[in-house]
mmCIF file of C-alpha atoms in Angstrom:
data_model
loop_
_atom_site.group_PDB
_atom_site.id
_atom_site.type_symbol
_atom_site.label_atom_id
_atom_site.label_comp_id
_atom_site.label_asym_id
_atom_site.label_seq_id
_atom_site.Cartn_x
_atom_site.Cartn_y
_atom_site.Cartn_z
ATOM 1 C CA UNK A 10 6.745 30.479 60.472
ATOM 2 C CA UNK A 11 6.169 33.788 62.920
ATOM 3 C CA UNK A 12 4.664 36.752 61.899
ATOM 4 C CA UNK A 13 6.812 39.740 61.587
ATOM 5 C CA UNK A 14 5.450 42.659 63.884
ATOM 6 C CA UNK A 15 4.768 45.877 62.959
ATOM 7 C CA UNK A 16 4.396 48.149 65.564
ATOM 8 C CA UNK A 17 2.179 48.340 69.052
ATOM 9 C CA UNK A 18 -0.587 50.871 70.103
ATOM 10 C CA UNK A 19 -0.861 50.616 73.777
ATOM 11 C CA UNK A 20 -4.337 51.905 76.155
ATOM 12 C CA UNK A 21 -2.994 53.643 78.810
ATOM 13 C CA UNK A 22 -3.772 51.371 82.162
ATOM 14 C CA UNK A 23 -4.164 52.221 85.886
ATOM 15 C CA UNK A 24 -3.962 49.289 88.401
ATOM 16 C CA UNK A 25 -7.786 49.044 88.573
ATOM 17 C CA UNK A 26 -8.306 49.092 84.993
ATOM 18 C CA UNK A 27 -6.479 45.793 84.074
ATOM 19 C CA UNK A 28 -9.430 43.645 85.066
ATOM 20 C CA UNK A 29 -12.985 44.935 83.879
ATOM 21 C CA UNK A 30 -14.063 47.225 81.390
ATOM 22 C CA UNK A 31 -10.818 47.278 79.535
ATOM 23 C CA UNK A 32 -12.098 44.572 76.408
ATOM 24 C CA UNK A 33 -11.489 45.803 73.372
ATOM 25 C CA UNK A 34 -14.347 44.361 70.883
ATOM 26 C CA UNK A 35 -13.899 45.613 67.905
ATOM 27 C CA UNK A 36 -11.301 47.944 65.364
ATOM 28 C CA UNK A 37 -12.189 48.893 62.283
ATOM 29 C CA UNK A 38 -10.097 50.401 59.200
ATOM 30 C CA UNK A 39 -11.490 53.805 57.376
ATOM 31 C CA UNK A 40 -12.385 52.310 53.487
ATOM 32 C CA UNK A 41 -9.667 54.916 52.134
ATOM 33 C CA UNK A 42 -6.955 53.401 54.636
ATOM 34 C CA UNK A 43 -6.141 57.225 56.467
ATOM 35 C CA UNK A 44 -7.866 56.288 59.557
ATOM 36 C CA UNK A 45 -7.739 53.726 62.118
ATOM 37 C CA UNK A 46 -10.788 53.077 65.039
ATOM 38 C CA UNK A 47 -10.522 50.915 67.722
ATOM 39 C CA UNK A 48 -12.546 50.398 71.523
ATOM 40 C CA UNK A 49 -10.182 51.228 74.112
ATOM 41 C CA UNK A 50 -12.182 49.980 77.240
ATOM 42 C CA UNK A 51 -14.388 52.150 79.581
ATOM 43 C CA UNK A 52 -16.899 54.079 76.760
ATOM 44 C CA UNK A 53 -13.653 55.191 74.773
ATOM 45 C CA UNK A 54 -13.078 54.989 71.014
ATOM 46 C CA UNK A 55 -9.492 56.496 69.641
ATOM 47 C CA UNK A 56 -9.174 57.695 65.887
ATOM 48 C CA UNK A 57 -6.013 57.932 64.676
ATOM 49 C CA UNK A 58 -4.074 58.606 61.298
ATOM 50 C CA UNK A 59 -2.954 55.229 59.890
ATOM 51 C CA UNK A 60 -0.142 57.067 58.116
ATOM 52 C CA UNK A 61 0.824 58.279 61.874
ATOM 53 C CA UNK A 62 0.564 55.010 63.405
ATOM 54 C CA UNK A 63 3.200 53.746 60.530
ATOM 55 C CA UNK A 64 5.351 56.807 60.542
ATOM 56 C CA UNK A 65 5.779 56.432 64.602
ATOM 57 C CA UNK A 66 6.275 52.536 64.367
ATOM 58 C CA UNK A 67 9.407 53.435 61.881
ATOM 59 C CA UNK A 68 10.474 56.515 63.907
ATOM 60 C CA UNK A 69 10.509 54.131 67.299
ATOM 61 C CA UNK A 70 12.982 51.184 65.752
ATOM 62 C CA UNK A 71 10.077 48.680 65.319
ATOM 63 C CA UNK A 72 10.240 46.866 61.853
ATOM 64 C CA UNK A 73 7.701 47.766 59.541
ATOM 65 C CA UNK A 74 5.849 45.285 57.215
ATOM 66 C CA UNK A 75 3.732 47.671 55.639
ATOM 67 C CA UNK A 76 4.559 50.554 52.784
ATOM 68 C CA UNK A 77 4.043 54.459 54.797
ATOM 69 C CA UNK A 78 3.880 55.843 51.332
ATOM 70 C CA UNK A 79 1.439 54.153 50.119
ATOM 71 C CA UNK A 80 -1.186 54.570 52.315
ATOM 72 C CA UNK A 81 -3.972 57.091 51.199
ATOM 73 C CA UNK A 82 -5.777 59.904 52.277
ATOM 74 C CA UNK A 83 -8.628 61.469 51.676
ATOM 75 C CA UNK A 84 -9.322 63.663 48.803
ATOM 76 C CA UNK A 85 -9.265 66.975 50.423
ATOM 77 C CA UNK A 86 -11.745 69.771 48.695
ATOM 78 C CA UNK A 87 -10.170 73.777 48.375
ATOM 79 C CA UNK A 88 -12.310 74.833 50.679
ATOM 80 C CA UNK A 89 -11.800 72.844 53.661
ATOM 81 C CA UNK A 90 -8.183 70.793 53.517
ATOM 82 C CA UNK A 91 -8.074 71.391 56.963
ATOM 83 C CA UNK A 92 -11.367 69.627 57.891
ATOM 84 C CA UNK A 93 -10.155 67.003 55.524
ATOM 85 C CA UNK A 94 -6.842 66.490 57.121
ATOM 86 C CA UNK A 95 -6.368 63.504 59.643
ATOM 87 C CA UNK A 96 -6.281 64.485 63.148
ATOM 88 C CA UNK A 97 -6.039 61.994 66.400
ATOM 89 C CA UNK A 98 -9.477 61.990 68.265
ATOM 90 C CA UNK A 99 -11.033 60.150 71.516
ATOM 91 C CA UNK A 100 -14.549 59.672 71.074
ATOM 92 C CA UNK A 101 -16.530 59.281 74.561
ATOM 93 C CA UNK A 102 -19.365 56.908 73.518
ATOM 94 C CA UNK A 103 -20.539 57.501 77.034
ATOM 95 C CA UNK A 104 -21.172 53.519 77.519
ATOM 96 C CA UNK A 105 -19.683 50.713 76.675
ATOM 97 C CA UNK A 106 -18.630 50.209 72.837
ATOM 98 C CA UNK A 107 -19.124 46.526 71.357
ATOM 99 C CA UNK A 108 -18.729 47.666 67.053
ATOM 100 C CA UNK A 109 -17.686 50.199 64.938
ATOM 101 C CA UNK A 110 -17.786 50.571 60.978
ATOM 102 C CA UNK A 111 -16.612 53.339 58.779
ATOM 103 C CA UNK A 112 -18.726 54.576 55.860
ATOM 104 C CA UNK A 113 -18.171 57.263 53.125
ATOM 105 C CA UNK A 114 -20.688 58.200 50.543
ATOM 106 C CA UNK A 115 -20.617 58.415 46.736
ATOM 107 C CA UNK A 116 -22.940 60.926 45.937
ATOM 108 C CA UNK A 117 -24.281 59.281 42.821
ATOM 109 C CA UNK A 118 -25.647 56.531 45.504
ATOM 110 C CA UNK A 119 -29.204 57.972 46.281
ATOM 111 C CA UNK A 120 -30.991 57.400 49.306
ATOM 112 C CA UNK A 121 -33.526 54.827 49.094
ATOM 113 C CA UNK A 122 -36.057 56.804 50.660
ATOM 114 C CA UNK A 123 -39.125 57.950 48.590
ATOM 115 C CA UNK A 124 -39.450 61.628 49.753
ATOM 116 C CA UNK A 125 -36.128 63.256 49.361
ATOM 117 C CA UNK A 126 -37.067 66.742 49.401
ATOM 118 C CA UNK A 127 -35.394 67.827 53.065
ATOM 119 C CA UNK A 128 -32.816 65.995 54.884
ATOM 120 C CA UNK A 129 -30.986 67.896 57.960
ATOM 121 C CA UNK A 130 -27.836 66.064 56.647
ATOM 122 C CA UNK A 131 -25.899 66.128 52.893
ATOM 123 C CA UNK A 132 -23.094 63.333 53.088
ATOM 124 C CA UNK A 133 -21.067 64.527 50.903
ATOM 125 C CA UNK A 134 -17.957 62.806 48.425
ATOM 126 C CA UNK A 135 -15.367 64.064 51.824
ATOM 127 C CA UNK A 136 -17.221 62.835 54.293
ATOM 128 C CA UNK A 137 -15.883 59.663 56.388
ATOM 129 C CA UNK A 138 -18.640 58.811 59.317
ATOM 130 C CA UNK A 139 -17.615 56.552 62.347
ATOM 131 C CA UNK A 140 -20.543 54.367 63.576
ATOM 132 C CA UNK A 141 -20.280 53.190 66.793
ATOM 133 C CA UNK A 142 -22.553 50.281 68.742
ATOM 134 C CA UNK A 143 -23.121 50.589 71.610
ATOM 135 C CA UNK A 144 -23.965 48.390 75.475
ATOM 136 C CA UNK A 145 -27.525 50.151 75.712
ATOM 137 C CA UNK A 146 -28.977 49.503 71.627
ATOM 138 C CA UNK A 147 -27.856 52.679 70.813
ATOM 139 C CA UNK A 148 -25.627 53.293 67.229
ATOM 140 C CA UNK A 149 -23.834 57.032 66.901
ATOM 141 C CA UNK A 150 -22.788 57.981 63.972
ATOM 142 C CA UNK A 151 -19.803 60.619 64.485
ATOM 143 C CA UNK A 152 -17.841 62.807 61.821
ATOM 144 C CA UNK A 153 -14.083 61.104 61.373
ATOM 145 C CA UNK A 154 -12.811 64.552 60.574
ATOM 146 C CA UNK A 155 -13.983 66.480 63.646
ATOM 147 C CA UNK A 156 -14.598 64.265 66.592
ATOM 148 C CA UNK A 157 -18.457 65.160 66.623
ATOM 149 C CA UNK A 158 -21.967 63.337 66.685
ATOM 150 C CA UNK A 159 -23.960 63.593 64.152
ATOM 151 C CA UNK A 160 -26.571 60.905 64.877
ATOM 152 C CA UNK A 161 -28.148 58.559 67.723
ATOM 153 C CA UNK A 162 -29.853 55.666 65.986
ATOM 154 C CA UNK A 163 -32.359 54.436 68.587
ATOM 155 C CA UNK A 164 -34.181 51.146 68.108
ATOM 156 C CA UNK A 165 -32.280 48.170 69.689
ATOM 157 C CA UNK A 166 -33.174 47.012 72.989
ATOM 158 C CA UNK A 167 -30.058 45.413 73.465
ATOM 159 C CA UNK A 168 -26.538 45.434 72.753
ATOM 160 C CA UNK A 169 -25.372 46.099 69.488
ATOM 161 C CA UNK A 170 -22.779 43.454 68.637
ATOM 162 C CA UNK A 171 -21.940 44.272 65.005
ATOM 163 C CA UNK A 172 -22.027 47.121 62.294
ATOM 164 C CA UNK A 173 -21.505 47.463 58.718
ATOM 165 C CA UNK A 174 -21.712 49.482 56.409
ATOM 166 C CA UNK A 175 -22.671 48.532 52.146
ATOM 167 C CA UNK A 176 -19.303 48.777 50.325
ATOM 168 C CA UNK A 177 -20.749 50.349 47.264
ATOM 169 C CA UNK A 178 -21.428 54.055 49.071
ATOM 170 C CA UNK A 179 -24.893 54.164 49.263
ATOM 171 C CA UNK A 180 -24.210 54.537 53.436
ATOM 172 C CA UNK A 181 -26.650 51.888 53.907
ATOM 173 C CA UNK A 182 -25.787 51.000 57.277
ATOM 174 C CA UNK A 183 -26.653 47.112 59.190
ATOM 175 C CA UNK A 184 -26.456 46.348 62.726
ATOM 176 C CA UNK A 185 -26.436 43.280 64.561
ATOM 177 C CA UNK A 186 -27.968 42.938 68.019
ATOM 178 C CA UNK A 187 -28.362 40.494 71.202
ATOM 179 C CA UNK A 188 -31.897 41.279 70.515
ATOM 180 C CA UNK A 189 -32.076 39.273 67.653
ATOM 181 C CA UNK A 190 -32.429 40.885 64.506
ATOM 182 C CA UNK A 191 -30.546 42.899 62.325
ATOM 183 C CA UNK A 192 -31.927 46.592 61.049
ATOM 184 C CA UNK A 193 -31.106 48.424 57.793
ATOM 185 C CA UNK A 194 -30.521 52.196 58.182
ATOM 186 C CA UNK A 195 -29.872 55.068 55.529
ATOM 187 C CA UNK A 196 -27.651 57.442 56.575
ATOM 188 C CA UNK A 197 -28.851 59.788 53.389
ATOM 189 C CA UNK A 198 -31.881 59.395 54.946
ATOM 190 C CA UNK A 199 -30.919 61.049 58.006
ATOM 191 C CA UNK A 200 -30.474 57.758 59.946
ATOM 192 C CA UNK A 201 -34.156 56.618 58.977
ATOM 193 C CA UNK A 202 -34.310 52.355 59.736
ATOM 194 C CA UNK A 203 -35.859 50.878 56.153
ATOM 195 C CA UNK A 204 -35.905 47.510 57.610
ATOM 196 C CA UNK A 205 -36.225 45.073 60.451
ATOM 197 C CA UNK A 206 -34.443 41.423 59.286
ATOM 198 C CA UNK A 207 -36.008 38.604 61.700
ATOM 199 C CA UNK A 208 -34.962 35.251 61.201
ATOM 200 C CA UNK A 209 -32.072 34.605 63.918
ATOM 201 C CA UNK A 210 -33.110 32.702 67.148
ATOM 202 C CA UNK A 211 -30.883 33.761 69.509
ATOM 203 C CA UNK A 212 -28.254 36.242 69.948
ATOM 204 C CA UNK A 213 -26.619 37.791 66.679
ATOM 205 C CA UNK A 214 -22.866 38.407 67.022
ATOM 206 C CA UNK A 215 -21.820 39.821 63.147
ATOM 207 C CA UNK A 216 -22.775 41.121 59.687
ATOM 208 C CA UNK A 217 -20.735 41.152 56.937
ATOM 209 C CA UNK A 218 -21.853 42.371 52.969
ATOM 210 C CA UNK A 219 -20.235 40.923 49.812
ATOM 211 C CA UNK A 220 -18.127 42.969 47.853
ATOM 212 C CA UNK A 221 -21.041 44.293 45.299
ATOM 213 C CA UNK A 222 -23.437 44.865 48.408
ATOM 214 C CA UNK A 223 -26.134 42.838 47.364
ATOM 215 C CA UNK A 224 -25.571 39.736 50.054
ATOM 216 C CA UNK A 225 -25.721 40.297 54.011
ATOM 217 C CA UNK A 226 -24.068 37.416 55.672
ATOM 218 C CA UNK A 227 -25.231 37.731 59.311
ATOM 219 C CA UNK A 228 -24.212 34.746 62.305
ATOM 220 C CA UNK A 229 -24.890 34.194 65.891
ATOM 221 C CA UNK A 230 -26.380 32.004 68.464
ATOM 222 C CA UNK A 231 -27.275 28.226 67.969
ATOM 223 C CA UNK A 232 -24.416 27.927 65.404
ATOM 224 C CA UNK A 233 -26.949 29.809 62.939
ATOM 225 C CA UNK A 234 -25.354 31.106 59.247
ATOM 226 C CA UNK A 235 -27.695 33.848 57.410
ATOM 227 C CA UNK A 236 -27.247 34.995 54.237
ATOM 228 C CA UNK A 237 -29.862 37.773 53.093
ATOM 229 C CA UNK A 238 -30.772 39.175 49.479
ATOM 230 C CA UNK A 239 -29.926 43.000 50.169
ATOM 231 C CA UNK A 240 -32.515 44.182 46.908
ATOM 232 C CA UNK A 241 -35.403 42.236 48.101
ATOM 233 C CA UNK A 242 -34.451 42.226 52.677
ATOM 234 C CA UNK A 243 -35.432 38.378 52.338
ATOM 235 C CA UNK A 244 -33.382 35.255 53.478
ATOM 236 C CA UNK A 245 -31.715 33.671 50.552
ATOM 237 C CA UNK A 246 -30.358 30.778 52.532
ATOM 238 C CA UNK A 247 -28.767 29.248 55.942
ATOM 239 C CA UNK A 248 -25.493 27.484 56.025
ATOM 240 C CA UNK A 249 -25.569 24.480 58.381
ATOM 241 C CA UNK A 250 -22.295 23.005 59.318
ATOM 242 C CA UNK A 251 -20.803 24.524 62.629
ATOM 243 C CA UNK A 252 -21.471 22.832 65.590
ATOM 244 C CA UNK A 253 -21.699 26.223 68.128
ATOM 245 C CA UNK A 254 -22.375 29.844 68.796
ATOM 246 C CA UNK A 255 -20.631 31.596 65.257
ATOM 247 C CA UNK A 256 -19.447 34.931 65.947
ATOM 248 C CA UNK A 257 -18.231 36.123 63.014
ATOM 249 C CA UNK A 258 -18.066 36.471 59.277
ATOM 250 C CA UNK A 259 -16.278 37.592 56.305
ATOM 251 C CA UNK A 260 -16.912 37.472 52.721
ATOM 252 C CA UNK A 261 -13.739 37.413 50.354
ATOM 253 C CA UNK A 262 -12.409 40.271 48.054
ATOM 254 C CA UNK A 263 -14.027 38.922 44.672
ATOM 255 C CA UNK A 264 -17.256 37.556 46.347
ATOM 256 C CA UNK A 265 -17.018 34.091 46.215
ATOM 257 C CA UNK A 266 -15.979 32.831 49.550
ATOM 258 C CA UNK A 267 -17.435 33.776 52.856
ATOM 259 C CA UNK A 268 -15.256 32.668 56.022
ATOM 260 C CA UNK A 269 -17.176 31.949 58.965
ATOM 261 C CA UNK A 270 -15.501 31.765 62.487
ATOM 262 C CA UNK A 271 -17.136 29.524 65.909
ATOM 263 C CA UNK A 272 -16.677 28.192 69.121
ATOM 264 C CA UNK A 273 -16.791 24.818 68.178
ATOM 265 C CA UNK A 274 -13.157 25.532 67.327
ATOM 266 C CA UNK A 275 -12.964 25.961 63.573
ATOM 267 C CA UNK A 276 -13.324 27.818 61.106
ATOM 268 C CA UNK A 277 -15.192 27.483 57.538
ATOM 269 C CA UNK A 278 -14.620 28.847 54.149
ATOM 270 C CA UNK A 279 -17.994 28.522 52.172
ATOM 271 C CA UNK A 280 -18.998 28.668 48.675
ATOM 272 C CA UNK A 281 -21.920 30.977 49.411
ATOM 273 C CA UNK A 282 -23.876 30.976 46.574
ATOM 274 C CA UNK A 283 -24.322 27.088 46.965
ATOM 275 C CA UNK A 284 -24.046 26.692 50.624
ATOM 276 C CA UNK A 285 -21.122 23.982 50.103
ATOM 277 C CA UNK A 286 -17.892 24.472 52.699
ATOM 278 C CA UNK A 287 -15.077 23.982 50.927
ATOM 279 C CA UNK A 288 -12.471 24.241 53.797
ATOM 280 C CA UNK A 289 -12.167 23.437 57.303
ATOM 281 C CA UNK A 290 -9.351 25.269 59.111
ATOM 282 C CA UNK A 291 -9.036 23.255 62.563
ATOM 283 C CA UNK A 292 -8.051 24.925 65.847
ATOM 284 C CA UNK A 293 -7.783 21.935 68.074
ATOM 285 C CA UNK A 294 -6.775 18.463 67.178
ATOM 286 C CA UNK A 295 -8.234 16.257 67.040
ATOM 287 C CA UNK A 296 -10.794 18.426 66.338
ATOM 288 C CA UNK A 297 -14.049 17.922 69.067
ATOM 289 C CA UNK A 298 -17.067 15.755 68.032
ATOM 290 C CA UNK A 299 -19.891 17.500 67.410
ATOM 291 C CA UNK A 300 -21.366 16.606 71.275
ATOM 292 C CA UNK A 301 -18.519 17.735 72.847
ATOM 293 C CA UNK A 302 -18.076 21.104 70.449
ATOM 294 C CA UNK A 303 -18.832 23.612 73.606
ATOM 295 C CA UNK A 304 -16.658 22.086 75.718
ATOM 296 C CA UNK A 305 -12.669 22.895 74.108
ATOM 297 C CA UNK A 306 -13.448 26.603 75.102
ATOM 298 C CA UNK A 307 -9.512 27.552 75.425
ATOM 299 C CA UNK A 308 -9.745 26.855 71.524
ATOM 300 C CA UNK A 309 -13.001 29.140 70.523
ATOM 301 C CA UNK A 310 -12.424 30.836 67.749
ATOM 302 C CA UNK A 311 -13.367 35.104 68.316
ATOM 303 C CA UNK A 312 -12.024 36.990 64.565
ATOM 304 C CA UNK A 313 -11.710 35.736 60.883
ATOM 305 C CA UNK A 314 -10.993 38.064 57.921
ATOM 306 C CA UNK A 315 -9.667 38.075 54.430
ATOM 307 C CA UNK A 316 -6.855 39.415 52.711
ATOM 308 C CA UNK A 317 -6.934 41.494 50.294
ATOM 309 C CA UNK A 318 -5.730 39.091 47.827
ATOM 310 C CA UNK A 319 -8.419 36.374 48.602
ATOM 311 C CA UNK A 320 -5.174 34.074 49.651
ATOM 312 C CA UNK A 321 -5.129 34.320 53.269
ATOM 313 C CA UNK A 322 -7.487 34.357 56.006
ATOM 314 C CA UNK A 323 -6.257 35.352 59.620
ATOM 315 C CA UNK A 324 -8.338 33.698 62.655
ATOM 316 C CA UNK A 325 -8.196 34.753 66.548
ATOM 317 C CA UNK A 326 -8.450 32.328 69.183
ATOM 318 C CA UNK A 327 -8.968 31.647 72.472
ATOM 319 C CA UNK A 328 -5.755 29.519 72.233
ATOM 320 C CA UNK A 329 -3.348 32.766 72.469
ATOM 321 C CA UNK A 330 -2.542 32.516 68.659
ATOM 322 C CA UNK A 331 -3.130 34.413 65.980
ATOM 323 C CA UNK A 332 -2.800 32.206 62.340
ATOM 324 C CA UNK A 333 -2.358 33.079 59.234
ATOM 325 C CA UNK A 334 -3.512 30.554 56.569
ATOM 326 C CA UNK A 335 -3.496 30.072 52.947
ATOM 327 C CA UNK A 336 -6.877 28.548 51.585
ATOM 328 C CA UNK A 337 -5.538 26.184 49.511
ATOM 329 C CA UNK A 338 -3.415 25.131 52.563
ATOM 330 C CA UNK A 339 -4.202 22.822 55.944
ATOM 331 C CA UNK A 340 -2.079 24.307 58.531
ATOM 332 C CA UNK A 341 -1.098 27.458 59.081
ATOM 333 C CA UNK A 342 1.662 29.517 57.094
ATOM 334 C CA UNK A 343 2.362 31.904 60.238
ATOM 335 C CA UNK A 344 1.664 32.188 63.235
ATOM 336 C CA UNK A 345 1.288 35.109 66.007
ATOM 337 C CA UNK A 346 1.650 35.089 70.299
ATOM 338 C CA UNK A 347 -1.730 37.458 71.774
ATOM 339 C CA UNK A 348 -3.273 36.835 74.927
ATOM 340 C CA UNK A 349 -7.092 37.827 75.400
ATOM 341 C CA UNK A 350 -7.426 38.583 71.623
ATOM 342 C CA UNK A 351 -10.930 39.257 70.982
ATOM 343 C CA UNK A 352 -11.528 41.007 67.282
ATOM 344 C CA UNK A 353 -8.850 41.258 64.479
ATOM 345 C CA UNK A 354 -9.118 43.462 60.462
ATOM 346 C CA UNK A 355 -6.833 43.600 57.630
ATOM 347 C CA UNK A 356 -5.511 46.730 56.579
ATOM 348 C CA UNK A 357 -6.954 48.549 53.626
ATOM 349 C CA UNK A 358 -3.938 47.985 51.860
ATOM 350 C CA UNK A 359 -4.073 44.203 53.338
ATOM 351 C CA UNK A 360 -0.371 44.582 54.155
ATOM 352 C CA UNK A 361 -1.074 44.905 58.086
ATOM 353 C CA UNK A 362 -3.393 43.000 60.289
ATOM 354 C CA UNK A 363 -4.269 44.687 63.692
ATOM 355 C CA UNK A 364 -5.979 42.383 66.534
ATOM 356 C CA UNK A 365 -7.015 43.787 70.202
ATOM 357 C CA UNK A 366 -6.534 43.011 73.536
ATOM 358 C CA UNK A 367 -7.138 44.404 76.432
ATOM 359 C CA UNK A 368 -8.006 48.238 74.767
ATOM 360 C CA UNK A 369 -4.635 47.948 72.698
ATOM 361 C CA UNK A 370 -3.744 46.790 69.993
ATOM 362 C CA UNK A 371 -0.896 44.746 67.724
ATOM 363 C CA UNK A 372 0.200 45.090 64.634
ATOM 364 C CA UNK A 373 1.786 42.166 62.068
ATOM 365 C CA UNK A 374 3.288 42.019 58.466
ATOM 366 C CA UNK A 375 0.465 39.516 57.292
ATOM 367 C CA UNK A 376 2.183 36.973 54.503
ATOM 368 C CA UNK A 377 3.352 38.629 50.963
ATOM 369 C CA UNK A 378 3.285 36.635 47.693
ATOM 370 C CA UNK A 379 3.250 37.747 44.001
ATOM 371 C CA UNK A 380 -0.471 36.270 43.311
ATOM 372 C CA UNK A 381 -0.419 33.957 40.054
ATOM 373 C CA UNK A 382 -2.040 35.249 36.907
ATOM 374 C CA UNK A 383 -4.705 32.268 37.115
ATOM 375 C CA UNK A 384 -5.574 33.388 40.360
ATOM 376 C CA UNK A 385 -6.177 37.096 39.438
ATOM 377 C CA UNK A 386 -7.811 36.278 36.738
ATOM 378 C CA UNK A 387 -9.937 34.237 38.626
ATOM 379 C CA UNK A 388 -10.844 36.889 41.139
ATOM 380 C CA UNK A 389 -11.578 38.956 37.770
ATOM 381 C CA UNK A 390 -14.304 36.456 36.563
ATOM 382 C CA UNK A 391 -15.763 35.609 39.948
ATOM 383 C CA UNK A 392 -16.281 39.436 40.862
ATOM 384 C CA UNK A 393 -19.427 39.272 38.318
ATOM 385 C CA UNK A 394 -19.896 35.492 37.828
ATOM 386 C CA UNK A 395 -22.002 33.729 40.967
ATOM 387 C CA UNK A 396 -21.161 30.227 40.703
ATOM 388 C CA UNK A 397 -23.792 29.077 39.321
ATOM 389 C CA UNK A 398 -23.287 31.127 35.918
ATOM 390 C CA UNK A 399 -19.501 29.700 36.193
ATOM 391 C CA UNK A 400 -20.720 26.083 35.711
ATOM 392 C CA UNK A 401 -22.562 26.750 32.516
ATOM 393 C CA UNK A 402 -19.654 28.219 31.278
ATOM 394 C CA UNK A 403 -18.290 26.016 28.193
ATOM 395 C CA UNK A 404 -15.137 25.134 29.519
ATOM 396 C CA UNK A 405 -13.167 22.433 31.151
ATOM 397 C CA UNK A 406 -14.585 20.500 34.194
ATOM 398 C CA UNK A 407 -11.148 21.708 35.832
ATOM 399 C CA UNK A 408 -11.098 25.255 34.980
ATOM 400 C CA UNK A 409 -14.532 25.495 36.389
ATOM 401 C CA UNK A 410 -13.557 23.329 39.402
ATOM 402 C CA UNK A 411 -10.685 26.402 40.033
ATOM 403 C CA UNK A 412 -12.862 29.626 39.109
ATOM 404 C CA UNK A 413 -15.290 27.622 41.995
ATOM 405 C CA UNK A 414 -12.230 27.512 44.367
ATOM 406 C CA UNK A 415 -12.544 23.683 44.510
ATOM 407 C CA UNK A 416 -9.022 22.750 43.853
#
């Protein structure tokens, strides 16, 4: 089935812009659904209120697959209601933008820094930060409401290829770089770099936190998929199975599954707790053998992301297709055409998939269905129980297999 188009946001282009420098490497939604940000190429990041986007799609007659009224806006304090009202910003980052991430603060989550007597910034609950990873190795932190530069983090020596904030509101930021390292920053401690995670033998392409912020996944060249314990900053395990560079990763909403995308033309869905591949979604048939895994570059998978219902995965490949998969089915349930797509992500409420191409964004309605009671119960249990604990429960074997996503 063809996915239903929701709308598009086209970047202004000059004739000389079309071939070089217009790559859209990253797109992100704010955790509260208030903002959408993407790289338009040529150092520019565009920040727009997401509710405004949906309203514009409706006004211009594009079929809308999302509920605009249900989009949550940030909490507005009585003192600065104007400050927190979402408005559009165009940010010049000073260099090519490779990665974006939104972060919001929870006051109860204190900085891990021992000395907290004085800080230049006191990020409160009404703060929304945008981190941008640049070609020169710098990470710039911006206030999403005002578009002002707050911090300039300098430690990487190569391109900052991906960024991710811990979902727990601690404002812990992890950056993945072509300098073969991951770096952990504490923005509640004025952007102090807390730790360097080493282990990747080559470029690091992407990183993602588990929903409870306890595990970090990082992927990169040389077929590497690493899992890190973020309490001890130590490596948990290395996942082996891909036959080429792994370029994207994301955890399911309950943390029970991990999806990884690779240039070997496959998306794998893992049980990250035991390192087992549960599903394989192929983008080339028949699948290439390991020795030729790098030869089918017209089928390279560029991006993968999990929908908020925990049942659907979206992938973006070089064969000019966007695919929506159900985790329990072998073939895509919906597809859509997209040339030169490089990045994708689901909206905060999961109703829309945004994908970037040549500085512009395209939106599709995601497959919608009512989750079964069994699946909702499974997600509730798996949010708090890793696979090892589930397997020790005194319940029938078939129920254990279902809870472990093995059936």
